[in-house]
mmCIF file of C-alpha atoms in Angstrom:
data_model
loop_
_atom_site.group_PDB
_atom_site.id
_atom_site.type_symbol
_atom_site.label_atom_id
_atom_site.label_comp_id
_atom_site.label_asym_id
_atom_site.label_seq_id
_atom_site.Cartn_x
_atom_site.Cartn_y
_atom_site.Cartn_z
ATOM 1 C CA UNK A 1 -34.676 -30.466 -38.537
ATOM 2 C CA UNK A 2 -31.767 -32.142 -40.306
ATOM 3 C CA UNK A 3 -31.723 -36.600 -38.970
ATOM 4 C CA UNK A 4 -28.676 -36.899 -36.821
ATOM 5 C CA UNK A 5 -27.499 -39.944 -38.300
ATOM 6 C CA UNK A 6 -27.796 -40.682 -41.608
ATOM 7 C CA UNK A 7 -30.373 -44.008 -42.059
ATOM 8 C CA UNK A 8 -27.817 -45.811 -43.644
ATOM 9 C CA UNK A 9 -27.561 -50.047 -43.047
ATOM 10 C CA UNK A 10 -24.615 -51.135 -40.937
ATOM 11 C CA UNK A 11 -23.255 -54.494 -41.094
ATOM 12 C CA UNK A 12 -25.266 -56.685 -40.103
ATOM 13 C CA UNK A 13 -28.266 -54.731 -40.815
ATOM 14 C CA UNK A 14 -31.103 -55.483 -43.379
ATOM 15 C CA UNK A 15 -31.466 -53.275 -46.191
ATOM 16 C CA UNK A 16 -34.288 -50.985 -45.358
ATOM 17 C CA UNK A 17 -34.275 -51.551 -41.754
ATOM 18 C CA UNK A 18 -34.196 -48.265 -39.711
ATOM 19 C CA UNK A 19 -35.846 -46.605 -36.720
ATOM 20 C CA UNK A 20 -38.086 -44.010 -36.461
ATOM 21 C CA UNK A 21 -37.953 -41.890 -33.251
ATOM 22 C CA UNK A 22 -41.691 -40.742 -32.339
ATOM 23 C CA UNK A 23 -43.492 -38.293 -29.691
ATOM 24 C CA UNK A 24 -46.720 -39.378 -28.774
ATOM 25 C CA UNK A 25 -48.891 -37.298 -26.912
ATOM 26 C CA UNK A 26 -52.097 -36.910 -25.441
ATOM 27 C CA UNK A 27 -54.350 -34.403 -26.871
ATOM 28 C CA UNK A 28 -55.186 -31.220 -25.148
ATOM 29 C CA UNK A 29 -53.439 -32.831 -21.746
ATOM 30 C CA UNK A 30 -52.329 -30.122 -19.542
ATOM 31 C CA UNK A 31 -49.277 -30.541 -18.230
ATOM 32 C CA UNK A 32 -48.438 -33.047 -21.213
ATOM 33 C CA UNK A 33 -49.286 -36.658 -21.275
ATOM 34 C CA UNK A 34 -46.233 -37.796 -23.279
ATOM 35 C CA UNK A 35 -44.025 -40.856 -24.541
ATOM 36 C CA UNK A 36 -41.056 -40.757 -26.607
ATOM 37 C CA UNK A 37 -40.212 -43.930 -28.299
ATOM 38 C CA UNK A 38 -37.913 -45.324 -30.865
ATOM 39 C CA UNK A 39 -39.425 -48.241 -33.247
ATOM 40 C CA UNK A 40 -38.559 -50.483 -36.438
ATOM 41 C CA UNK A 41 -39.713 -47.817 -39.301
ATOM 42 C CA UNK A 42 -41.469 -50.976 -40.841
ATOM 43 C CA UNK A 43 -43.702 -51.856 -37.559
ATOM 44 C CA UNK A 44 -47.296 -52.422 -38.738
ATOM 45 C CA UNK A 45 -49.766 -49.527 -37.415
ATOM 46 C CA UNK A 46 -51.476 -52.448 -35.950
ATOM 47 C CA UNK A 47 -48.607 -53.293 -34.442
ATOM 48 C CA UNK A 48 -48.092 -49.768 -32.999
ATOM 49 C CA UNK A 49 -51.657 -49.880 -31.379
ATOM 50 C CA UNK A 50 -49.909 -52.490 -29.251
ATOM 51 C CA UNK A 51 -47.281 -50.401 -28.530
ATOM 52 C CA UNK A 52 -48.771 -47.415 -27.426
ATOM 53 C CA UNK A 53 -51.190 -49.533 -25.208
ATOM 54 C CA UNK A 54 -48.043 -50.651 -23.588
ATOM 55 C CA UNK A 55 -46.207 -47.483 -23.633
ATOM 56 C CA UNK A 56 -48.954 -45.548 -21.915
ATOM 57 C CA UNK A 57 -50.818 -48.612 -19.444
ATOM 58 C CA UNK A 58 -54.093 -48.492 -21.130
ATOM 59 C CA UNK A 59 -55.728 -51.999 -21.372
ATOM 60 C CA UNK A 60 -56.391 -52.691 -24.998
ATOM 61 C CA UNK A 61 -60.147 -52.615 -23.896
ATOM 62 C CA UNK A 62 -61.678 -50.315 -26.426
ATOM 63 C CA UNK A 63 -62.006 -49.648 -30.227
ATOM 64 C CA UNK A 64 -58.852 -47.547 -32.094
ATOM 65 C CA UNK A 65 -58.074 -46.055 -35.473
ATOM 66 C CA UNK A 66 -55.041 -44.056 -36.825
ATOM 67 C CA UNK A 67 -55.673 -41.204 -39.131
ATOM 68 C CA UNK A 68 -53.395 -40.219 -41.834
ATOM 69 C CA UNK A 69 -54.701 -37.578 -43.923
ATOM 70 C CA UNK A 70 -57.471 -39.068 -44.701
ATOM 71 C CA UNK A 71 -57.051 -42.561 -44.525
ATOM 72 C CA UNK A 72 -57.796 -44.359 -41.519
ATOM 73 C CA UNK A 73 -56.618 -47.679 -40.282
ATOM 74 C CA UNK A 74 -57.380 -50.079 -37.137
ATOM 75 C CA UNK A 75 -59.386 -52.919 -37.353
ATOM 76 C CA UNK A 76 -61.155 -53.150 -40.645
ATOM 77 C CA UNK A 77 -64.252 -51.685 -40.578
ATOM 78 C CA UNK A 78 -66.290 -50.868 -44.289
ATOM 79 C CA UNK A 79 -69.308 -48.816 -42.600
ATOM 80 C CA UNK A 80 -66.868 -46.652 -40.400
ATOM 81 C CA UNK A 81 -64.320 -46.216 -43.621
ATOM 82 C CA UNK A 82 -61.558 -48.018 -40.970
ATOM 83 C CA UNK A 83 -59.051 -49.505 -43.462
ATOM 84 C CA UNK A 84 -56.581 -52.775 -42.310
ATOM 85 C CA UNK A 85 -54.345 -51.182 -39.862
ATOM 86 C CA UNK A 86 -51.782 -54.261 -40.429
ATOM 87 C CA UNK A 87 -51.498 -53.412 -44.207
ATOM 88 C CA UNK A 88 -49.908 -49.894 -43.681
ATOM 89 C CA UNK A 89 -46.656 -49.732 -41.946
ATOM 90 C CA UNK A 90 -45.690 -46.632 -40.079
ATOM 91 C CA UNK A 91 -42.901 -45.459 -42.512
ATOM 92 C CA UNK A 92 -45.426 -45.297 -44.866
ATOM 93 C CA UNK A 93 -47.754 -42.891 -43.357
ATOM 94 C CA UNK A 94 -45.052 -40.683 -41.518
ATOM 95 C CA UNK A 95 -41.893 -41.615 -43.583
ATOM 96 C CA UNK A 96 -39.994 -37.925 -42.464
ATOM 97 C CA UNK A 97 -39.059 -36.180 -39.837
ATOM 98 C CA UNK A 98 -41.723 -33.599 -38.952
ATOM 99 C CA UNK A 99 -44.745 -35.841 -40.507
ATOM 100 C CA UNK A 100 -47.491 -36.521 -37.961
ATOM 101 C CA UNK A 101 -50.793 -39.027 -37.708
ATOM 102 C CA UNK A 102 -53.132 -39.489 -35.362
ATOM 103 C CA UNK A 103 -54.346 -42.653 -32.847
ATOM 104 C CA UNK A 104 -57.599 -42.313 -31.277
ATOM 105 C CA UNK A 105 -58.321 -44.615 -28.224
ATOM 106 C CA UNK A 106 -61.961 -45.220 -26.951
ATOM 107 C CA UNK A 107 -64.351 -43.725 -29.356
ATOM 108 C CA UNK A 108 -66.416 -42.616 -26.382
ATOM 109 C CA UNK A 109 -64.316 -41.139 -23.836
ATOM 110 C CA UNK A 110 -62.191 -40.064 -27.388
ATOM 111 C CA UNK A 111 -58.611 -40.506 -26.224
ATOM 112 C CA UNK A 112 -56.790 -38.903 -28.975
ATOM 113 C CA UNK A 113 -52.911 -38.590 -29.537
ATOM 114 C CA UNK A 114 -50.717 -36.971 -31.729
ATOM 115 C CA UNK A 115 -47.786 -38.858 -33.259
ATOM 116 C CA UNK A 116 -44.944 -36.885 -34.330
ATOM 117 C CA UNK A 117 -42.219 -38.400 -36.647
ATOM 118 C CA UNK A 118 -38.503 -36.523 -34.633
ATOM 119 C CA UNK A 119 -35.954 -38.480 -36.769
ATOM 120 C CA UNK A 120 -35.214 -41.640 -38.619
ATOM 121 C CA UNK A 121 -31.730 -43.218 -38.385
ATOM 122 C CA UNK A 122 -30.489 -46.510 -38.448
ATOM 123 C CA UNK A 123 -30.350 -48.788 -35.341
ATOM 124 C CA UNK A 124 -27.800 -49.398 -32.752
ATOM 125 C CA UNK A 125 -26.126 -52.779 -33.269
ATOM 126 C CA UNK A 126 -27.461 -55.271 -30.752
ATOM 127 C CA UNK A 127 -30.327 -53.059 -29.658
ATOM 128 C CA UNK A 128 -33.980 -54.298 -29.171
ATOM 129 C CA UNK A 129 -36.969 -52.094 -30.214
ATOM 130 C CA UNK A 130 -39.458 -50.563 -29.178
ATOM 131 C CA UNK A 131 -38.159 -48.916 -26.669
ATOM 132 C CA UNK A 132 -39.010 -46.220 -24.482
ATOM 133 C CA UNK A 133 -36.132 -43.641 -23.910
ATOM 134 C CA UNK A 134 -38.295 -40.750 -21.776
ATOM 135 C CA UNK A 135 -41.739 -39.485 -21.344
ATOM 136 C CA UNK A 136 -44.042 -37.472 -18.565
ATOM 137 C CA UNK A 137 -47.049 -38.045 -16.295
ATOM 138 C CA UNK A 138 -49.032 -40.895 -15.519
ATOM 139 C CA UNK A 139 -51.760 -42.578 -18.226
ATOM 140 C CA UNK A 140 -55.690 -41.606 -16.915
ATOM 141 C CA UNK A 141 -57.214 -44.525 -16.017
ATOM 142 C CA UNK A 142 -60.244 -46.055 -18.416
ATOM 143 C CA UNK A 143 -63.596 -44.959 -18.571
ATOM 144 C CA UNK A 144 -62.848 -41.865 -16.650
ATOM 145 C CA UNK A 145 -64.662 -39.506 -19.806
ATOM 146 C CA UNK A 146 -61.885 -38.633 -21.313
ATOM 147 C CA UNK A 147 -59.390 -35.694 -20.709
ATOM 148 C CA UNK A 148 -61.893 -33.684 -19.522
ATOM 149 C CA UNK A 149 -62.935 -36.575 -17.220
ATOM 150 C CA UNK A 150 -59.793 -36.795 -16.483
ATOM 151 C CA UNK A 151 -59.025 -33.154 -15.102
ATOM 152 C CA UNK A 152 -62.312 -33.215 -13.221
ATOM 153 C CA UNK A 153 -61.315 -36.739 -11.165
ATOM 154 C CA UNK A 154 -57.975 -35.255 -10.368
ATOM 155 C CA UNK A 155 -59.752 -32.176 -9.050
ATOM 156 C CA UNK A 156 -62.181 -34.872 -7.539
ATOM 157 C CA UNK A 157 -59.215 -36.729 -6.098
ATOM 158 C CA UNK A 158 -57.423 -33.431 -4.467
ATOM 159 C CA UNK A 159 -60.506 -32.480 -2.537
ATOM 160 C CA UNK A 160 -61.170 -34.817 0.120
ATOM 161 C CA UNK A 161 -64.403 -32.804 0.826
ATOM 162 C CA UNK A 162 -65.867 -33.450 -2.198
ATOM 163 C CA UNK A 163 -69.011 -34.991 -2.347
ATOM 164 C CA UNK A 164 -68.001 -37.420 -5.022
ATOM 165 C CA UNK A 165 -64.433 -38.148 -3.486
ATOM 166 C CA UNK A 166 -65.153 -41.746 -1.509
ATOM 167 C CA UNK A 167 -67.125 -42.719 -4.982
ATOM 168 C CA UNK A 168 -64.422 -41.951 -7.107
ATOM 169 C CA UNK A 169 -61.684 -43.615 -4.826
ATOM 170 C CA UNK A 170 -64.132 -46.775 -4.496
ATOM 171 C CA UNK A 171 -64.270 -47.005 -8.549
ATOM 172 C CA UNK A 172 -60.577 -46.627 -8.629
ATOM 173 C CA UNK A 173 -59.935 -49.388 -6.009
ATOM 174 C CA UNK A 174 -57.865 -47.304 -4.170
ATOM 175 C CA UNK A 175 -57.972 -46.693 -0.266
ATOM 176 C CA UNK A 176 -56.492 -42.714 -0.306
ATOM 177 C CA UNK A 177 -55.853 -40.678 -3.153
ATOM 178 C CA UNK A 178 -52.317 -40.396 -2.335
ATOM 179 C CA UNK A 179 -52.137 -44.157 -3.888
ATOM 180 C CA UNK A 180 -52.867 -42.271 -7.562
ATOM 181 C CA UNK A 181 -49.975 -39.688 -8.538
ATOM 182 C CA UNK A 182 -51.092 -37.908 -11.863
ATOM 183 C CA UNK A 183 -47.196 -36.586 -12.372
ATOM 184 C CA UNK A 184 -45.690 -40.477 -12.052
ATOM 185 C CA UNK A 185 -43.828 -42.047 -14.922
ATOM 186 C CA UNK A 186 -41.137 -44.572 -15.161
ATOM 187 C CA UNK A 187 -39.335 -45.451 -18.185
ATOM 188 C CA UNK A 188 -37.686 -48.432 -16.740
ATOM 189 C CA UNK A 189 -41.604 -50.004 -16.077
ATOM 190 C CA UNK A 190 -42.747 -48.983 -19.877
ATOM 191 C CA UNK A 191 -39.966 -50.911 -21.277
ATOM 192 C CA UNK A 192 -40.177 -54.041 -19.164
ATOM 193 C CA UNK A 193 -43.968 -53.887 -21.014
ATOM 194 C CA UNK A 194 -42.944 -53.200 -24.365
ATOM 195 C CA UNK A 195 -40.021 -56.054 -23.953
ATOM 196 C CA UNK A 196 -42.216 -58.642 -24.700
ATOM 197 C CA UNK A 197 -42.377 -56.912 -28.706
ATOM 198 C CA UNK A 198 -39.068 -56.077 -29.245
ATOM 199 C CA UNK A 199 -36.790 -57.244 -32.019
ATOM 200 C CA UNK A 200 -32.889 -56.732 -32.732
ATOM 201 C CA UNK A 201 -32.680 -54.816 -35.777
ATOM 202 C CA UNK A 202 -28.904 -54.882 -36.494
ATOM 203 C CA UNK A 203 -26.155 -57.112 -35.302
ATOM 204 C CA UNK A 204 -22.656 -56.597 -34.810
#
């Protein structure tokens, strides 16, 4: 697939500075688990881990690695083979469009995501990144065993005859499981969490 817009600097732009558009999703999630996001092609991966916690609503609470052939990168680690993830920047692990990596979440319940690099162009004057321009379906909650966890609570959750239905709706907090909605997503909410790491690339 051919980039758009060239990745050329406008005025008021520093050399180098473009954005890479990226679709994140969650592994084997069925219907997809999904975030589309556009982000300075020189964020950190470390600094990416932030904003995919953001992006999706999980709570930063667990350990995390990116996987790039086969490098990987979180928080250094020389037993596990975990390399710096803030000395590798994203554009240097998925420079083109089409190249992909991987970000694991919780090395229990093994929340796994693909990354896919859609296009790199150069940024809209005046424009803060990250942001989050679409996406589907609601983040699982923590500690819920993963996406196979996951599909068995929602089936849980639909069956107010289960046996395990008042447990699970006691862990979650919630008083009816009409207050969870697995197909929910708001882009406006995601970006009011990522705003707090954005950055103006280019000015006019």
């Amino acid at each position: 697939m051919a980039n758009s817009r060239s990745a050329k600097p406008t005025s008021g732009t520093t050399p180098g500075k473009t954005v890479h558009k990226i679709k994140i999703t969650l592994r084997d999630s069925r219907p997809p688990i999904w975030r589309r996001l556009e982000v300075p092609s020189g964020i950190t991966l470390r600094e990416l881990h932030d904003v995919i916690q953001a992006a999706f609503g999980w709570e930063d609470y667990h350990m995390w690695a990116f996987e790039s052939g086969r490098d990987r990168y979180g928080i250094a680690d020389r037993d596990l083979g975990i390399r710096s993830a803030a000395s590798k920047q994203l554009r240097q692990v998925a420079a083109r469009t089409g190249d992909r990596l991987r970000y694991t979440y919780d090395f229990g319940d093994g929340w796994e995501h693909d990354i896919l690099t859609e296009n790199v162009t150069e940024p809209e004057p005046d424009t803060a990144y990250p942001r989050c321009v679409t996406g589907r379906r609601a983040c699982p909650p923590e500690d819920c065993g993963g996406i196979w966890g996951y599909d068995y609570l929602i089936e849980i959750l639909a069956d107010p005859h289960h046996e395990e239905h008042e447990d699970r709706l006691e862990w979650l907090g919630l008083d009816s499981a009409d207050q969870f909605d697995p197909t929910a997503f708001d882009a406006a909410e995601v970006n009011s969490a990522l705003s707090v790491l954005r950055t103006v690339l280019a000015k006019n």
